[in-house]
CSV table of C-alpha atoms and ligand atoms in Angstrom, one decimal:
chain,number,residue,atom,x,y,z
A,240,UNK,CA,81.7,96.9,114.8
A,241,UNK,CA,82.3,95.2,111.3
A,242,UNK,CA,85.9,94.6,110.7
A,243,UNK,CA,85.5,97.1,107.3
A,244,UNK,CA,84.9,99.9,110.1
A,245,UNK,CA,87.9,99.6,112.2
A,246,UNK,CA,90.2,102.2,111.2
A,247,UNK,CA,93.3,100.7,109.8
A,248,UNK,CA,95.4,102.7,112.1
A,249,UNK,CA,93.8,100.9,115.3
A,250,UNK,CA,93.7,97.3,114.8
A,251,UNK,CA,95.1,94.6,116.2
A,252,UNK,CA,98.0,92.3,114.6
A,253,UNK,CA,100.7,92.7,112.9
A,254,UNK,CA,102.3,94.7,110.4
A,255,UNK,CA,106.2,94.4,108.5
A,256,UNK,CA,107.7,97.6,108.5
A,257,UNK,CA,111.6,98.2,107.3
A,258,UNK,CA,112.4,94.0,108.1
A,259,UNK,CA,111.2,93.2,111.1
A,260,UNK,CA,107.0,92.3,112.2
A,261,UNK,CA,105.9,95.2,114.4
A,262,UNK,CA,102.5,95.6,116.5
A,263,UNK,CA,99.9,97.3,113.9
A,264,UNK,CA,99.4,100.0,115.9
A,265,UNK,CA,102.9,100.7,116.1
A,266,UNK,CA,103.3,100.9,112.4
A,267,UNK,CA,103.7,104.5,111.9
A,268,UNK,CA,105.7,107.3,110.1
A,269,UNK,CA,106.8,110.8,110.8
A,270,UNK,CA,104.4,113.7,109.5
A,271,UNK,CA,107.3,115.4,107.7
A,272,UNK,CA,107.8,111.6,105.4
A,273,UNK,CA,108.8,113.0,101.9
A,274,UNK,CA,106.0,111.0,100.4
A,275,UNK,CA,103.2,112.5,102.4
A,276,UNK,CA,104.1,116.3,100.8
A,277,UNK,CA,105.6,114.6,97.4
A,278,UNK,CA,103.7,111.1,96.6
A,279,UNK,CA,107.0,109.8,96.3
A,280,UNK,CA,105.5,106.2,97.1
A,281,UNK,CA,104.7,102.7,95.4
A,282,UNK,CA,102.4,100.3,96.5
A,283,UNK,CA,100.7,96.6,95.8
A,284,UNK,CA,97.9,95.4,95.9
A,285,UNK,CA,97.6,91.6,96.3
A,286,UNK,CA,94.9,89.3,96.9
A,287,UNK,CA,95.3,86.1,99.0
A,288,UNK,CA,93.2,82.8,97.9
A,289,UNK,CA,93.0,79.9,100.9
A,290,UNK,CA,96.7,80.8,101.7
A,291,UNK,CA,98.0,81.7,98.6
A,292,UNK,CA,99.0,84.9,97.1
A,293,UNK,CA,97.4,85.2,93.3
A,294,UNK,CA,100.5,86.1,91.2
A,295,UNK,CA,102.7,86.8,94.0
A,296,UNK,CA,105.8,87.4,92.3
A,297,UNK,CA,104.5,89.5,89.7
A,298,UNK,CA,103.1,92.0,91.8
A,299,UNK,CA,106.4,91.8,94.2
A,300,UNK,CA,108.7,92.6,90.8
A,301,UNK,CA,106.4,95.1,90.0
A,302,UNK,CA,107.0,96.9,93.3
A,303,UNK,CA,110.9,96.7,92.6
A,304,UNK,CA,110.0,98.3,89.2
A,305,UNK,CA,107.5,100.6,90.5
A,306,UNK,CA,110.4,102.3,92.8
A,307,UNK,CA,112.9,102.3,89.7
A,308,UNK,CA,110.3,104.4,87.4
A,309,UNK,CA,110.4,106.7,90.4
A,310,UNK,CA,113.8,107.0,91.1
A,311,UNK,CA,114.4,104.8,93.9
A,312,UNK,CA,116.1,101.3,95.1
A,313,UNK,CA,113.8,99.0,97.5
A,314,UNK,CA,116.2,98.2,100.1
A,315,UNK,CA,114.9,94.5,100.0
A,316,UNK,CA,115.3,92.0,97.5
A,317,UNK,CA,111.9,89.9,96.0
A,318,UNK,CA,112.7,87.2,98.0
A,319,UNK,CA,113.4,89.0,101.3
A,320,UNK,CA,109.7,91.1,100.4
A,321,UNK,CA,108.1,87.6,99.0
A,322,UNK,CA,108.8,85.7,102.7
A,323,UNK,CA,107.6,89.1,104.6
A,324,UNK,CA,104.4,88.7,102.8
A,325,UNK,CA,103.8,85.2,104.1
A,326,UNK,CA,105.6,85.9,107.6
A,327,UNK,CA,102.4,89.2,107.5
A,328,UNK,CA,99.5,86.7,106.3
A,329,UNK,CA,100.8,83.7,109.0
A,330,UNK,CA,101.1,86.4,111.9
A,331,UNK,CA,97.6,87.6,111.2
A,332,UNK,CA,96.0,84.2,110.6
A,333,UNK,CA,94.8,85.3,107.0
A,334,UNK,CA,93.8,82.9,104.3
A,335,UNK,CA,91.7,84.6,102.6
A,336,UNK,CA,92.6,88.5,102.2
A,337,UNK,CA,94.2,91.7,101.2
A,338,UNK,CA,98.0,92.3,101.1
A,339,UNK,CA,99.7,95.9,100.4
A,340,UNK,CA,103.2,96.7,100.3
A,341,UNK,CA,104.2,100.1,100.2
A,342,UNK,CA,107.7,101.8,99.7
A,343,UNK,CA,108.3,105.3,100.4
A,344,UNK,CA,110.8,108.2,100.8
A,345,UNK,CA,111.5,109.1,104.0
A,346,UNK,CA,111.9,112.3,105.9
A,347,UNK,CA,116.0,113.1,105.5
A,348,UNK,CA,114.9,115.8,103.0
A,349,UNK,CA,111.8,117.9,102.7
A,350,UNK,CA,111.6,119.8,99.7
A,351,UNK,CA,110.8,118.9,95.9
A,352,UNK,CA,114.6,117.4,95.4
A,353,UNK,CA,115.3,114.3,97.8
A,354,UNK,CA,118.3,112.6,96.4
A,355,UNK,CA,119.8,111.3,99.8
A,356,UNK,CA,116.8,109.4,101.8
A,357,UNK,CA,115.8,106.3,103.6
A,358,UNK,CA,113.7,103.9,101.6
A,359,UNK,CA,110.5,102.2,104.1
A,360,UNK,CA,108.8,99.4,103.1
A,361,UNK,CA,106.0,98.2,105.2
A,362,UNK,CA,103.3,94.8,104.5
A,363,UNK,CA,100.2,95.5,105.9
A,364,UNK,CA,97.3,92.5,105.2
A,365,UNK,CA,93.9,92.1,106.0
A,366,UNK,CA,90.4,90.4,105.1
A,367,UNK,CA,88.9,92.1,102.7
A,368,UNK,CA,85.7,90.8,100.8
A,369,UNK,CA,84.0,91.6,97.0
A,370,UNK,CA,85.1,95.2,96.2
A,371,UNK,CA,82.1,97.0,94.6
A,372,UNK,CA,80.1,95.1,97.2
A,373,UNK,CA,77.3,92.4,96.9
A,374,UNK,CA,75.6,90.9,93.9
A,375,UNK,CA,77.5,93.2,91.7
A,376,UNK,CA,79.7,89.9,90.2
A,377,UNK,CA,76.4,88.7,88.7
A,378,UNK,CA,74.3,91.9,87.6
A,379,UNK,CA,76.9,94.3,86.8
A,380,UNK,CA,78.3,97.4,88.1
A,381,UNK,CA,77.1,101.1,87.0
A,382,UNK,CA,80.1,103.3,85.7
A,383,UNK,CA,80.0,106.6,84.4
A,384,UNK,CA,83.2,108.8,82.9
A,385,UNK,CA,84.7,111.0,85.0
A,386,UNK,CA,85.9,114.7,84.4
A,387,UNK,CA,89.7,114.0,84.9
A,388,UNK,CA,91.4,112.5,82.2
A,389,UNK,CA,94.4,109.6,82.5
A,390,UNK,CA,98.3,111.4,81.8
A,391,UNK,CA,99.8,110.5,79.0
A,392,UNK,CA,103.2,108.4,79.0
A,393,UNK,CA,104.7,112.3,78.4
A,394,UNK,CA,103.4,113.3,82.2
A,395,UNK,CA,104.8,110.2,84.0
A,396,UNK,CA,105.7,106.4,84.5
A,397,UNK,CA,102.5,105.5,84.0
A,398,UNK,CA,103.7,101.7,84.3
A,399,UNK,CA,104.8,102.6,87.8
A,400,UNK,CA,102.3,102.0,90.2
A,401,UNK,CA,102.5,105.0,92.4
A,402,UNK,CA,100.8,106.4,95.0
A,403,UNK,CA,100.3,110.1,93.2
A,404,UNK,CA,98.3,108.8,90.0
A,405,UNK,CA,95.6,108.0,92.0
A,406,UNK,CA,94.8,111.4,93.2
A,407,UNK,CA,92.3,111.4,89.8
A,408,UNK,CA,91.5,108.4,90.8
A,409,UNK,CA,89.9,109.1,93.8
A,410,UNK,CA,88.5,112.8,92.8
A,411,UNK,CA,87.0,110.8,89.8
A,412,UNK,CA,85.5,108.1,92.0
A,413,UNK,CA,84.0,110.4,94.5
A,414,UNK,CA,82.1,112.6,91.6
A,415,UNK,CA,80.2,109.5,90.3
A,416,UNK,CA,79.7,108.1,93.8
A,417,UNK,CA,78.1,111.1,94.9
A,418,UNK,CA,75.6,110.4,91.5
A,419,UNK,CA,74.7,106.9,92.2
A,420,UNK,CA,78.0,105.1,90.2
A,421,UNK,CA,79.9,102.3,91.4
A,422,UNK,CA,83.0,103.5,89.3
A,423,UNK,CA,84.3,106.2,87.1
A,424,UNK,CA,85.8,105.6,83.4
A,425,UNK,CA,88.6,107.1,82.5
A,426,UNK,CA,89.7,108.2,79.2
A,427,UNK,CA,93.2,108.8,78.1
A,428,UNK,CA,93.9,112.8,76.9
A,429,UNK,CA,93.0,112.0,73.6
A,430,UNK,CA,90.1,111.1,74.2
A,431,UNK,CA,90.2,106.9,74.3
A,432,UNK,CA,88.9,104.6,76.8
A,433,UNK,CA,91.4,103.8,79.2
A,434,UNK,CA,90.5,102.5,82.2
A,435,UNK,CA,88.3,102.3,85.3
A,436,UNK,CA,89.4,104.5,88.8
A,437,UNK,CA,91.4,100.6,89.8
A,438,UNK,CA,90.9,98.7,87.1
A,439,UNK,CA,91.3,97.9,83.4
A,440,UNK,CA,88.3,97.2,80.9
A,441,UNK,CA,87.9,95.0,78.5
A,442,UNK,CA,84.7,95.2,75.6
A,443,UNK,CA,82.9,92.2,73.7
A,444,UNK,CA,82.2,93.2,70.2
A,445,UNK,CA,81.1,90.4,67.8
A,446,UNK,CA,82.8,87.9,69.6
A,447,UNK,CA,86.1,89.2,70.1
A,448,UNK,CA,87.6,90.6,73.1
A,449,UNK,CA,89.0,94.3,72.7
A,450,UNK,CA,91.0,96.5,75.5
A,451,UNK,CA,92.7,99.7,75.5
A,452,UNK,CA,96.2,99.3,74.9
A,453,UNK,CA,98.7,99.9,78.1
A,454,UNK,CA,99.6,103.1,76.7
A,455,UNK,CA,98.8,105.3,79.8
A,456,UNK,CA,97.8,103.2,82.2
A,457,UNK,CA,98.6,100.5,84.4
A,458,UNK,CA,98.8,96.8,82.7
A,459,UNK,CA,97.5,94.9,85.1
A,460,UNK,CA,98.2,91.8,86.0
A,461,UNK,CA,94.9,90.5,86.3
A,462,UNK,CA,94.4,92.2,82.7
A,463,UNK,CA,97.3,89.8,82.0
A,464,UNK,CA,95.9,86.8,83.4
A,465,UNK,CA,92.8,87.6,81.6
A,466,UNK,CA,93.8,88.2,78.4
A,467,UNK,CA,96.3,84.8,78.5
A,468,UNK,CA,92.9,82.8,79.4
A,469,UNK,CA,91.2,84.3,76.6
A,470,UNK,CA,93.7,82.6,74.4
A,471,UNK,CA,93.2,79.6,76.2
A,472,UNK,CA,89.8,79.5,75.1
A,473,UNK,CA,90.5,80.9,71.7
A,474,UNK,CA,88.6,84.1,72.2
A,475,UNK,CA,90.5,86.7,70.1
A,476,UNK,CA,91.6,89.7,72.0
A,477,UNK,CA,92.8,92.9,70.1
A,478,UNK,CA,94.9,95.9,72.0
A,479,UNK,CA,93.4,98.7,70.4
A,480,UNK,CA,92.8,102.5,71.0
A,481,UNK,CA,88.7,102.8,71.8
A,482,UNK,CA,86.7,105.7,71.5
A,483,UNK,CA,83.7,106.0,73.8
A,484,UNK,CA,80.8,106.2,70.9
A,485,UNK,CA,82.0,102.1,70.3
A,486,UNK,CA,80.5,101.4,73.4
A,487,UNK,CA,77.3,101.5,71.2
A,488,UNK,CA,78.2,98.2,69.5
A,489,UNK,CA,79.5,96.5,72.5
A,490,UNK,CA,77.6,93.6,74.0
A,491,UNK,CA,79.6,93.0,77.1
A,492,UNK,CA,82.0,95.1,79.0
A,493,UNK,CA,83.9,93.8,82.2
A,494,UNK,CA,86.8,95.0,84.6
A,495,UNK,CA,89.6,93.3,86.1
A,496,UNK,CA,91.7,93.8,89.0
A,497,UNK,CA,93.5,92.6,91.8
A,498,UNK,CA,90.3,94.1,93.7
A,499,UNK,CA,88.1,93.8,91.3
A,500,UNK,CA,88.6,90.4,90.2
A,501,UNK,CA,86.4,89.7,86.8
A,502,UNK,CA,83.6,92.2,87.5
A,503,UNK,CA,80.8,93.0,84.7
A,504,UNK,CA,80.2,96.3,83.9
A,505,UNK,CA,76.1,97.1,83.4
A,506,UNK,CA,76.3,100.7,82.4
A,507,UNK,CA,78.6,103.2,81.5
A,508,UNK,CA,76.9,106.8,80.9
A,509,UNK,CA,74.1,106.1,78.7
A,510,UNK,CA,75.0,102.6,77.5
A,511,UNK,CA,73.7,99.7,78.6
A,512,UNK,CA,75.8,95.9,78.7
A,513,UNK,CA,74.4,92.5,80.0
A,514,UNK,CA,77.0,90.2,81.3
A,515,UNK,CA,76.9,87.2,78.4
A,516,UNK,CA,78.9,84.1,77.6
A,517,UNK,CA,82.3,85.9,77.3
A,518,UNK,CA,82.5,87.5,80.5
A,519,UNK,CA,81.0,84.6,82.6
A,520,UNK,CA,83.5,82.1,81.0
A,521,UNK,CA,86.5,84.6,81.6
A,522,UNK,CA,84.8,84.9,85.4
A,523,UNK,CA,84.6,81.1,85.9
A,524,UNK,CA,88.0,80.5,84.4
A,525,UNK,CA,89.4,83.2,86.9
A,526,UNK,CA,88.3,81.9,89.7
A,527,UNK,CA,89.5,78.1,88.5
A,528,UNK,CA,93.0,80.1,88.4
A,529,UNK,CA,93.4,81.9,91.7
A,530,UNK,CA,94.0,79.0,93.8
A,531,UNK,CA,96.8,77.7,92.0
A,532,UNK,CA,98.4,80.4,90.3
B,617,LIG,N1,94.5,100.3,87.0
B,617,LIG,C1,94.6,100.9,88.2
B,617,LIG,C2,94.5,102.3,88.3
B,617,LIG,C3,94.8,100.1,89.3
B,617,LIG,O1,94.9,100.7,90.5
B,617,LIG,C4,94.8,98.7,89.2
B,617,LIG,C5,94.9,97.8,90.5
B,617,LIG,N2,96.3,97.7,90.8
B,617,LIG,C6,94.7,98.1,87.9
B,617,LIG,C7,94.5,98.9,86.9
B,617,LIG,C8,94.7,96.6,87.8
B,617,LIG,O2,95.9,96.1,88.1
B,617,LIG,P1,96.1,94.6,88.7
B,617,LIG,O3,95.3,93.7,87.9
B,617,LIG,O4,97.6,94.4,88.6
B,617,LIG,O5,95.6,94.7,90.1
């Protein structure tokens, strides 16, 4: 069986759960975990290049920041979480991989209010390859927009990274899977482009980068990354509220993500995008950047 098809409850290695390394398999929590009824959770989601975590730090700090949004203290500091992410990669042998940190209320209380419960935190890692599979990096990825629309910073932290804003997520993903798509769109309430089902979107129009400003979604920090090598390069990039019909007078049109990586998009609905200069450049200088930093 492919390593993909294992389940991830029955694997072999091992997994960092509340400070110390435990068997995977042994990894588990109770049924009645305030988190499973009440997505009171925050995750990560890293990616490991030959040994080293892209942005590690970041994406640790965010996970401290993510549990503040929601209300809740990680028991660990960033350096306590930062060595559990290496002691995770060296116990499994990974180099090259996935890492995900989650934090989570516990199952003291069960009910909409839990003031008074144990914080988990668990560091799971594993190989994981090119996310919307093979050959997509090159010719593009199909998207079409999805029927559920990203909240509004009046509905939640959307800066928080937390498990229950990515019930849409998948709902939206499955309808355009089920129709041939490799990922849905999302637009914002008011009708903007904001985002793709894991990761954010950036268009080429006339030679100058534009992306939907942070304003309801996530801002990544492979968005981040991007955006400061576009500078590098002296590519303008302008933070902008984008309507769909602009999509018209785009040229190129790629995502980016911790999974995703610098992915082009093809299509989106009934627009069509070839992956040019700008998105190759951003690509290559990406890649240059994930083994050092
Ligand atoms: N948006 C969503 C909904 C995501 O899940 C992700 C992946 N974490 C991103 C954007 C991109 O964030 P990052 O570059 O930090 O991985």
């Amino acid at each position: 069986m492919a390593v993909d098809l294992l389940p991830y409850d029955d694997r072999d290695g091992f997994i960092w759960l509340d400070g110390a390394l435990v068997p995977w398999r042994d990894a588990r929590l109770h049924v009645l975990s305030h988190a499973l009824h009440y997505a009171s959770a925050v995750f990560e989601g890293e990616r490991v290049y030959d040994g080293h975590i892209f942005r590690s730090r970041a994406h640790t700090e965010r996970l401290h920041n993510s549990a503040r949004l929601m209300g809740f203290e990680i028991p660990w500091s960033v350096d306590v979480l930062e060595n559990a992410k290496r002691e995770v990669l060296q116990a499994n042998g990974l180099k090259d991989a996935y890492v995900r940190p989650v934090a989570w209320r516990g199952a003291e209380m069960m009910g909409v209010s839990a003031q008074d419960v144990t914080i988990h935190v668990a560091i799971a890692a594993w190989f994981w390859g090119a996310y919307f599979g093979d050959g997509t990096e090159m010719s593009g990825i199909r998207m079409k927009t999805g029927r559920y629309r990203r909240p509004g910073p009046e509905c939640g932290p959307v800066q928080a990274k937390a498990t229950g804003h990515y019930l849409i997520c998948t709902l939206n993903k499955h309808e355009v899977e089920a129709a041939g798509y490799h990922d849905a769109l999302f637009l914002d309430t008011n009708g903007f482009v904001a985002e793709g089902s894991g990761a954010n979107i950036f268009l080429v129009q006339e030679g100058k980068l534009h992306t939907p400003t942070p304003d309801s979604f996530l801002n990544g920090i492979t968005r981040q990354a991007v955006i400061g090598l576009a500078e590098k390069r002296q590519i303008p990039v302008v933070e902008r509220s984008i309507l769909p019909e602009e999509f018209a007078r785009t040229t190129e049109v790629f995502v980016t993500g911790t999974a995703a990586e610098v992915t082009p998009v093809a299509e989106i609905d009934d627009y069509r995008f070839t992956p040019g200069d700008i998105t190759r450049t951003l690509m290559e200088d990406f890649r240059a950047i994930t083994s050092t930093g």
